[in-house]
mmCIF file of C-alpha atoms in Angstrom:
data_model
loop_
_atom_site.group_PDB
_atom_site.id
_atom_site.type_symbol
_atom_site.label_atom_id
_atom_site.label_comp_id
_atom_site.label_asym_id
_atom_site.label_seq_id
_atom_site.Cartn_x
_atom_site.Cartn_y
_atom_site.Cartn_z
ATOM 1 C CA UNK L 1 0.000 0.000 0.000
ATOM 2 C CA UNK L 2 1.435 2.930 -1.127
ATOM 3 C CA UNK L 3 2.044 5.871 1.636
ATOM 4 C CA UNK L 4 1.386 9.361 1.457
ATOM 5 C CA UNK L 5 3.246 11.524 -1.206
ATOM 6 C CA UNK L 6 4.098 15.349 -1.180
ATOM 7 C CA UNK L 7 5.413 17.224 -3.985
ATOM 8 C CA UNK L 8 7.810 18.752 -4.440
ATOM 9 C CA UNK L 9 9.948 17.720 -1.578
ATOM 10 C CA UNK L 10 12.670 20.885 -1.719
ATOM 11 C CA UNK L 11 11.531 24.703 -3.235
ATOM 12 C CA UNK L 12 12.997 28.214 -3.032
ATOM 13 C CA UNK L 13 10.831 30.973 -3.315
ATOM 14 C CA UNK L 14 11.384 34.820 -3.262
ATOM 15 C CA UNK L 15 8.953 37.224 -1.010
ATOM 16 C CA UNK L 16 5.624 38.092 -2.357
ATOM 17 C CA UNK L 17 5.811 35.252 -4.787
ATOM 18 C CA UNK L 18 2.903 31.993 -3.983
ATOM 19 C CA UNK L 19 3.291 28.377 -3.745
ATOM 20 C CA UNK L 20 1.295 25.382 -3.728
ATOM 21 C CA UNK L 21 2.268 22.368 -2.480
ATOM 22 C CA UNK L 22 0.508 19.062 -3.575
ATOM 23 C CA UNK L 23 -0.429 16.223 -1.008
ATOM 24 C CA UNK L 24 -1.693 12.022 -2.242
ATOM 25 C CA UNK L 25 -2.817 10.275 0.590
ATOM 26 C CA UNK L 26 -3.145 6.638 1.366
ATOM 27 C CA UNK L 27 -5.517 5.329 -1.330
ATOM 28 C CA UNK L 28 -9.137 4.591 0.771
ATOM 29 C CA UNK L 29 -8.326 7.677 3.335
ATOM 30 C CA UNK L 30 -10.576 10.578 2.867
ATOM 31 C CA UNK L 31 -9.409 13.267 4.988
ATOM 32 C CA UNK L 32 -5.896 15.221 4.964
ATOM 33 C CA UNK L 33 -4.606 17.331 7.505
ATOM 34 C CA UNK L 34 -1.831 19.951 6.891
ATOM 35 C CA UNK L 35 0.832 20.982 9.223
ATOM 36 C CA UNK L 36 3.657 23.737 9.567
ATOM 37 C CA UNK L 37 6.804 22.695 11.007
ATOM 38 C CA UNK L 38 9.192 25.388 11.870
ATOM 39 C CA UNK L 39 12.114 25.630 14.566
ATOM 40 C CA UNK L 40 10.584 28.614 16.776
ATOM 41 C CA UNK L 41 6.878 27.471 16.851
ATOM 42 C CA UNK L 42 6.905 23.639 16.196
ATOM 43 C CA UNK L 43 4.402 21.412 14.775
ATOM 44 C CA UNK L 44 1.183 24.130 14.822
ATOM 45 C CA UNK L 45 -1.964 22.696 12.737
ATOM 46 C CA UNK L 46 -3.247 24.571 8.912
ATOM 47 C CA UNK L 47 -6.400 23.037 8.402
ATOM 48 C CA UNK L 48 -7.979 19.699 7.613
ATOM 49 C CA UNK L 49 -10.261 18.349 4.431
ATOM 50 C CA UNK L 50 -12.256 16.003 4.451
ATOM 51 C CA UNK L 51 -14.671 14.608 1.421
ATOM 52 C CA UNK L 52 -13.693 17.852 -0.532
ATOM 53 C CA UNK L 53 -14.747 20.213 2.670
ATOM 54 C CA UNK L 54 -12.713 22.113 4.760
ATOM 55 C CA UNK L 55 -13.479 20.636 8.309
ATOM 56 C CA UNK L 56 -11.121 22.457 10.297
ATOM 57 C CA UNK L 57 -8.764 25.572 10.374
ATOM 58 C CA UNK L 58 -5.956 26.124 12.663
ATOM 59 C CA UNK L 59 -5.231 29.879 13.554
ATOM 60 C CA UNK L 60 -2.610 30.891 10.622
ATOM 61 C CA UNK L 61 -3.511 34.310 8.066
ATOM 62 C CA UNK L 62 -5.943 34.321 4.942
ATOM 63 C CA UNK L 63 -2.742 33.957 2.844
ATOM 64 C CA UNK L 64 -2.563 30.160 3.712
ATOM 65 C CA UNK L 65 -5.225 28.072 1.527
ATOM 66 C CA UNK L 66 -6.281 24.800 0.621
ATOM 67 C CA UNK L 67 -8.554 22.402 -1.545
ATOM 68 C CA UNK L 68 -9.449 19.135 -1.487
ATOM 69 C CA UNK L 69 -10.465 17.419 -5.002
ATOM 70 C CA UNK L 70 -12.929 14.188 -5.352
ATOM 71 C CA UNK L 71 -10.077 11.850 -5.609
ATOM 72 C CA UNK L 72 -8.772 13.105 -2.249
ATOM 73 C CA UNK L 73 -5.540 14.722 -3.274
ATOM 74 C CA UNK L 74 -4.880 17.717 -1.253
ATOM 75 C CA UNK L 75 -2.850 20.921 -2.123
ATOM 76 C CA UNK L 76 -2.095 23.977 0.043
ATOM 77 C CA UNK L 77 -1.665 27.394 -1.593
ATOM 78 C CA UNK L 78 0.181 30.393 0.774
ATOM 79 C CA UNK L 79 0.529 33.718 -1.429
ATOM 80 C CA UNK L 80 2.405 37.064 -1.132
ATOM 81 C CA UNK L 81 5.206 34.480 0.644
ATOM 82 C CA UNK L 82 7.146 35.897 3.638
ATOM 83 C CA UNK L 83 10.375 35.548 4.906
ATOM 84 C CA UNK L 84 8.274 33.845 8.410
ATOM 85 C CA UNK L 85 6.540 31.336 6.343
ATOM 86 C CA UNK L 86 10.065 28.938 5.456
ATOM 87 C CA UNK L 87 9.144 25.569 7.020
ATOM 88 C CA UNK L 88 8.499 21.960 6.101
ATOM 89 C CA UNK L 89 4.821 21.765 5.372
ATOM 90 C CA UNK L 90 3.981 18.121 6.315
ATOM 91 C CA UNK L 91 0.673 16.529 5.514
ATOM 92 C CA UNK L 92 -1.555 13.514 7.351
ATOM 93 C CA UNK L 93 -3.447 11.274 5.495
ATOM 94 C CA UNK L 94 -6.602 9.367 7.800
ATOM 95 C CA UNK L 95 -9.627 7.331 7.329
ATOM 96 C CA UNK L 96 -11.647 10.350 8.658
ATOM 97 C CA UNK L 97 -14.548 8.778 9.825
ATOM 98 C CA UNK L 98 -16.353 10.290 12.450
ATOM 99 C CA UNK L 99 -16.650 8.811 15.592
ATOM 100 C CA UNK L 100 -14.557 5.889 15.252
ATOM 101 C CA UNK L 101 -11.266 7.092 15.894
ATOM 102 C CA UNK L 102 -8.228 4.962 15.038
ATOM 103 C CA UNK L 103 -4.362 5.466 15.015
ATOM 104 C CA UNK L 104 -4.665 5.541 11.406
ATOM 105 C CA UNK L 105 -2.779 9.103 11.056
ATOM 106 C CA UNK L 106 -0.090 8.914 8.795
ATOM 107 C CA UNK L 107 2.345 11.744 7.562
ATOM 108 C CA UNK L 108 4.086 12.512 4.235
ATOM 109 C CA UNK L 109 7.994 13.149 3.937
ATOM 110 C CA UNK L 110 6.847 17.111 3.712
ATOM 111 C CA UNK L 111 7.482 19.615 2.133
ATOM 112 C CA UNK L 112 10.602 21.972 2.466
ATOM 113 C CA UNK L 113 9.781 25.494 1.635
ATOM 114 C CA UNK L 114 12.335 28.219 1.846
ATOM 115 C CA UNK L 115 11.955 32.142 1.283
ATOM 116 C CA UNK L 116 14.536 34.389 0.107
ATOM 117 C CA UNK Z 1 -8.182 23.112 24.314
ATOM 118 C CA UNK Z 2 -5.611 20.302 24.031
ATOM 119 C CA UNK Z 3 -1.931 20.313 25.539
ATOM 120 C CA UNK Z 4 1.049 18.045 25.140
ATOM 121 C CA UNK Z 5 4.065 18.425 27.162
ATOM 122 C CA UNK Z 6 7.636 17.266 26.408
ATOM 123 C CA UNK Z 7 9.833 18.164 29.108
ATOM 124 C CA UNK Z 8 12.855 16.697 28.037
ATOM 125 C CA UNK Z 9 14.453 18.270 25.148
ATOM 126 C CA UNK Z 10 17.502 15.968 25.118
ATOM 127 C CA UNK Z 11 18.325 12.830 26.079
ATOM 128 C CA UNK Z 12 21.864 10.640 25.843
ATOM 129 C CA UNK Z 13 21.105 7.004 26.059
ATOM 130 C CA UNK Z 14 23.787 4.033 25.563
ATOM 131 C CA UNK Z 15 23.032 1.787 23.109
ATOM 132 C CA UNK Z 16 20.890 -0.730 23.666
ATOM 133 C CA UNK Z 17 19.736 0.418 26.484
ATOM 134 C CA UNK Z 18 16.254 0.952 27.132
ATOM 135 C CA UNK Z 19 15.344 4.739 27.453
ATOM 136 C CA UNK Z 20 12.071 6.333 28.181
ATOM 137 C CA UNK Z 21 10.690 9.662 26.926
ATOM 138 C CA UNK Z 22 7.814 11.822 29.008
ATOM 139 C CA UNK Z 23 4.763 12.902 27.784
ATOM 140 C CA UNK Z 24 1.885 14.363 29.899
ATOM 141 C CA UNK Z 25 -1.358 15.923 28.236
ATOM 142 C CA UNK Z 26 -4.039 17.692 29.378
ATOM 143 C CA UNK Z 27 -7.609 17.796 27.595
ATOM 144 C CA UNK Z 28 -11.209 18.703 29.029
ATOM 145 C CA UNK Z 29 -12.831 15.574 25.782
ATOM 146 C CA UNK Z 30 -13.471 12.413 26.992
ATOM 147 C CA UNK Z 31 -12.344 10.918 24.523
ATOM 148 C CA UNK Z 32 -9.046 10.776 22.600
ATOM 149 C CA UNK Z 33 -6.169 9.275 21.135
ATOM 150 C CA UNK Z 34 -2.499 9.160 21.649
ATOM 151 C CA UNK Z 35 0.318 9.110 19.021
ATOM 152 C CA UNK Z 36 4.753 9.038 19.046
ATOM 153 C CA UNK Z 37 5.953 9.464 15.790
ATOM 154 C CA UNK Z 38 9.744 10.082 15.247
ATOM 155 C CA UNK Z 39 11.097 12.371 13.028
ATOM 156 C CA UNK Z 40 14.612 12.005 11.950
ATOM 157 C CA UNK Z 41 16.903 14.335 10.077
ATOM 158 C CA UNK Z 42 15.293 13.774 6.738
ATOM 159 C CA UNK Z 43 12.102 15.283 8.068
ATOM 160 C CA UNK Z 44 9.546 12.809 7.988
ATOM 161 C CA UNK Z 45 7.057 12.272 10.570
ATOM 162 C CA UNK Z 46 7.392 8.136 11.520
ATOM 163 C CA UNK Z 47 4.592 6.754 13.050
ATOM 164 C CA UNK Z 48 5.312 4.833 16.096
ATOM 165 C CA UNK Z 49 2.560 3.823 18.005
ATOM 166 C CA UNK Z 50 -1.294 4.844 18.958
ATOM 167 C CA UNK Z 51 -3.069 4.589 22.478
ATOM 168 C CA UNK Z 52 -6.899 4.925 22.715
ATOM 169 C CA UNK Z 53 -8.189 6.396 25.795
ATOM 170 C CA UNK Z 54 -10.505 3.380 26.299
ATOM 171 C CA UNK Z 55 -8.226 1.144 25.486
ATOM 172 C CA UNK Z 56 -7.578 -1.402 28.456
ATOM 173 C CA UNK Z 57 -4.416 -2.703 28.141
ATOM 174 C CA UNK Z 58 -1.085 -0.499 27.166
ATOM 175 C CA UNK Z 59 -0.052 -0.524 23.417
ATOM 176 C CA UNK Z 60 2.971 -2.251 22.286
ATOM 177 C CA UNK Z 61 4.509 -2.310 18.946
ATOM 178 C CA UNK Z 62 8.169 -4.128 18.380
ATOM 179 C CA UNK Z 63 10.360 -2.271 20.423
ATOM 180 C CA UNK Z 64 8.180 0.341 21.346
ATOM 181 C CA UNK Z 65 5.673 0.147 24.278
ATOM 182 C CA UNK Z 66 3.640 2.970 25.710
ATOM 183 C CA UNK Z 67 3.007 3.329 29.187
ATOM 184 C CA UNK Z 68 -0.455 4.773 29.218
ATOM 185 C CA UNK Z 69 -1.474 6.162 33.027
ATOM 186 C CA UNK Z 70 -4.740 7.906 32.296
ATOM 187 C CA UNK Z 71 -4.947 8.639 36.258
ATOM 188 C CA UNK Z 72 -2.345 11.423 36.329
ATOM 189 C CA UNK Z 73 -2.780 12.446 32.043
ATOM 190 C CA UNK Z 74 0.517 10.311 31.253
ATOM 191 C CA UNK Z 75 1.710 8.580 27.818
ATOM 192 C CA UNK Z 76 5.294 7.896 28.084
ATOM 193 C CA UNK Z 77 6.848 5.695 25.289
ATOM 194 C CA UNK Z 78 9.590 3.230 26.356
ATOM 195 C CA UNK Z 79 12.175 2.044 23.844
ATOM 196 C CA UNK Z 80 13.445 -1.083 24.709
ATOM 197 C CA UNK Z 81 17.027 -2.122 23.497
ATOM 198 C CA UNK Z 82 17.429 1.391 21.758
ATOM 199 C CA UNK Z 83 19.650 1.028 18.696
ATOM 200 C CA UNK Z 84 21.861 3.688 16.594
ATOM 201 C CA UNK Z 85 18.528 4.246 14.043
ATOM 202 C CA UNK Z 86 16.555 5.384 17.033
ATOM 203 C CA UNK Z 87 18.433 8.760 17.410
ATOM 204 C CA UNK Z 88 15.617 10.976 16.203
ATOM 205 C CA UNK Z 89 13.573 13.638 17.477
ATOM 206 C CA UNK Z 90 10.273 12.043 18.880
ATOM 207 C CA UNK Z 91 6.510 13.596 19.273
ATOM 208 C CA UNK Z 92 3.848 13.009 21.647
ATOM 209 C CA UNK Z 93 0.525 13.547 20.092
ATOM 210 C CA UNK Z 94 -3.101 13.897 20.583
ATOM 211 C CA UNK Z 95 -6.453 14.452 18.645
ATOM 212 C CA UNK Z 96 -9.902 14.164 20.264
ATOM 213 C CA UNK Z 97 -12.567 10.961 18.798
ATOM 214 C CA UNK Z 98 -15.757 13.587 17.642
ATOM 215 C CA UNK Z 99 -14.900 14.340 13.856
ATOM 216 C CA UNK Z 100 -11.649 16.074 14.377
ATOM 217 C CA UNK Z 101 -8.515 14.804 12.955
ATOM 218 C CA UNK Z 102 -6.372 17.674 14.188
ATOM 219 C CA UNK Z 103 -3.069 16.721 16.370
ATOM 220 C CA UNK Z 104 -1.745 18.817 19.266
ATOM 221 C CA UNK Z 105 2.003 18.005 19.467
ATOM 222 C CA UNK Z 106 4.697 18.581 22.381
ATOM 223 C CA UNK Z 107 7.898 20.211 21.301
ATOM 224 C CA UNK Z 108 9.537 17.163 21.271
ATOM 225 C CA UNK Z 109 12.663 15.140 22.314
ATOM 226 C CA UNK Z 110 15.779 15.023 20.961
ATOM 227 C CA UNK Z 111 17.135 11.668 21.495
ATOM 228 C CA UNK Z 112 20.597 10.345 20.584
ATOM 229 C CA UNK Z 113 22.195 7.097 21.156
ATOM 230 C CA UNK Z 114 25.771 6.857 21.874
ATOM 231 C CA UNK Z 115 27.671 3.377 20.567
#
């Protein structure tokens, strides 16, 4: 079973320039989670999808975006890039079923993002 | 709200030794989960093991065990036999059951082995 895959692994951007960064979860998982990784704040949560909705939102600026499509691949979209937002993005792949939660939480290899 | 604390930010352990790494949460939901994942230099998040609040008996995977004391809000994970591939940085995590697949995470534990 194949695990989840985020593309591209490495990019350089410049400030005010955007990104988006592409997440595949595990085939049969429905919702994915995105997360910011960065030495000063740690692990802090983006927002989640699930069935093409957003489900929930973590406390980060209008600038960061995402969208879910019906095949359950995931990308994340920040614009107008700062110098603040260099960080692996890392994303988590889950059944997403309500109600019967499992340890079923898995994480790509990320997604290393650095501003100039 | 949900909090995960990691209060060791570095530990030297001999290998294969058995070494054990603190985590103590705090949540108002009665139900939830608990999660370690490691994270070496690379980046990636490992998944390690998963505790359900519910669940009876402590969860062991391999090497890894995790001593679950829901009494005093405890998850610690125990490495058993720790080996030069453990040396990592390792998360304690938790999400609530009710529709929510958001994780709190400590800030983590550096962990090296020493031959």
């Amino acid at each position: 079973k194949a695990g989840v895959t985020q593309t591209p692994r490495y990019l350089i951007k410049t400030r005010g320039q955007q990104v988006t960064l592409s997440c595949s979860p595990i085939s049969g998982h429905r919702s994915v989670s995105w997360y910011q990784q960065t030495p000063g704040q740690g692990l802090q949560f983006l927002f989640e999808y699930f069935s093409e909705t957003q489900r929930n939102k973590g406390n980060f600026p209008g600038r960061f975006s995402g969208r879910q499509f019906s095949n359950s691949r995931s990308e994340m979209n920040v614009s107008t890039l700062e110098l603040g937002d260099s960080a692996l993005y890392l994303c988590a792949s889950s059944p997403g079923r309500t109600g019967q939660a499992t340890g079923e939480l898995f994480f790509g290899e990320g997604s290393r993002l650095t501003v100039l | 709200a949900q909090k995960i604390t990691q209060t060791q930010p570095g530990m030297f352990v001999q290998e294969k030794e058995a070494v054990t790494l603190d985590c103590t949460y705090d949540t108002s939901d009665p139900s939830y989960g608990l999660f370690w994942y490691k994270q070496p230099s690379s980046g990636e998040m490992i998944f390690l093991i998963y505790q359900g609040s519910y669940d009876q008996q402590n969860a062991t995977e391999g090497r890894y065990s995790l001593n679950f004391q829901k009494a005093r809000k405890s998850a610690n994970l125990v490495i058993s036999a720790s080996q030069l591939g453990d040396s990592a940085m390792y998360f304690c995590a938790m999400r609530s059951y009710f529709g929510n697949e958001k994780l709190t995470f400590g800030t983590g534990t550096r962990l090296t082995i020493i031959p």
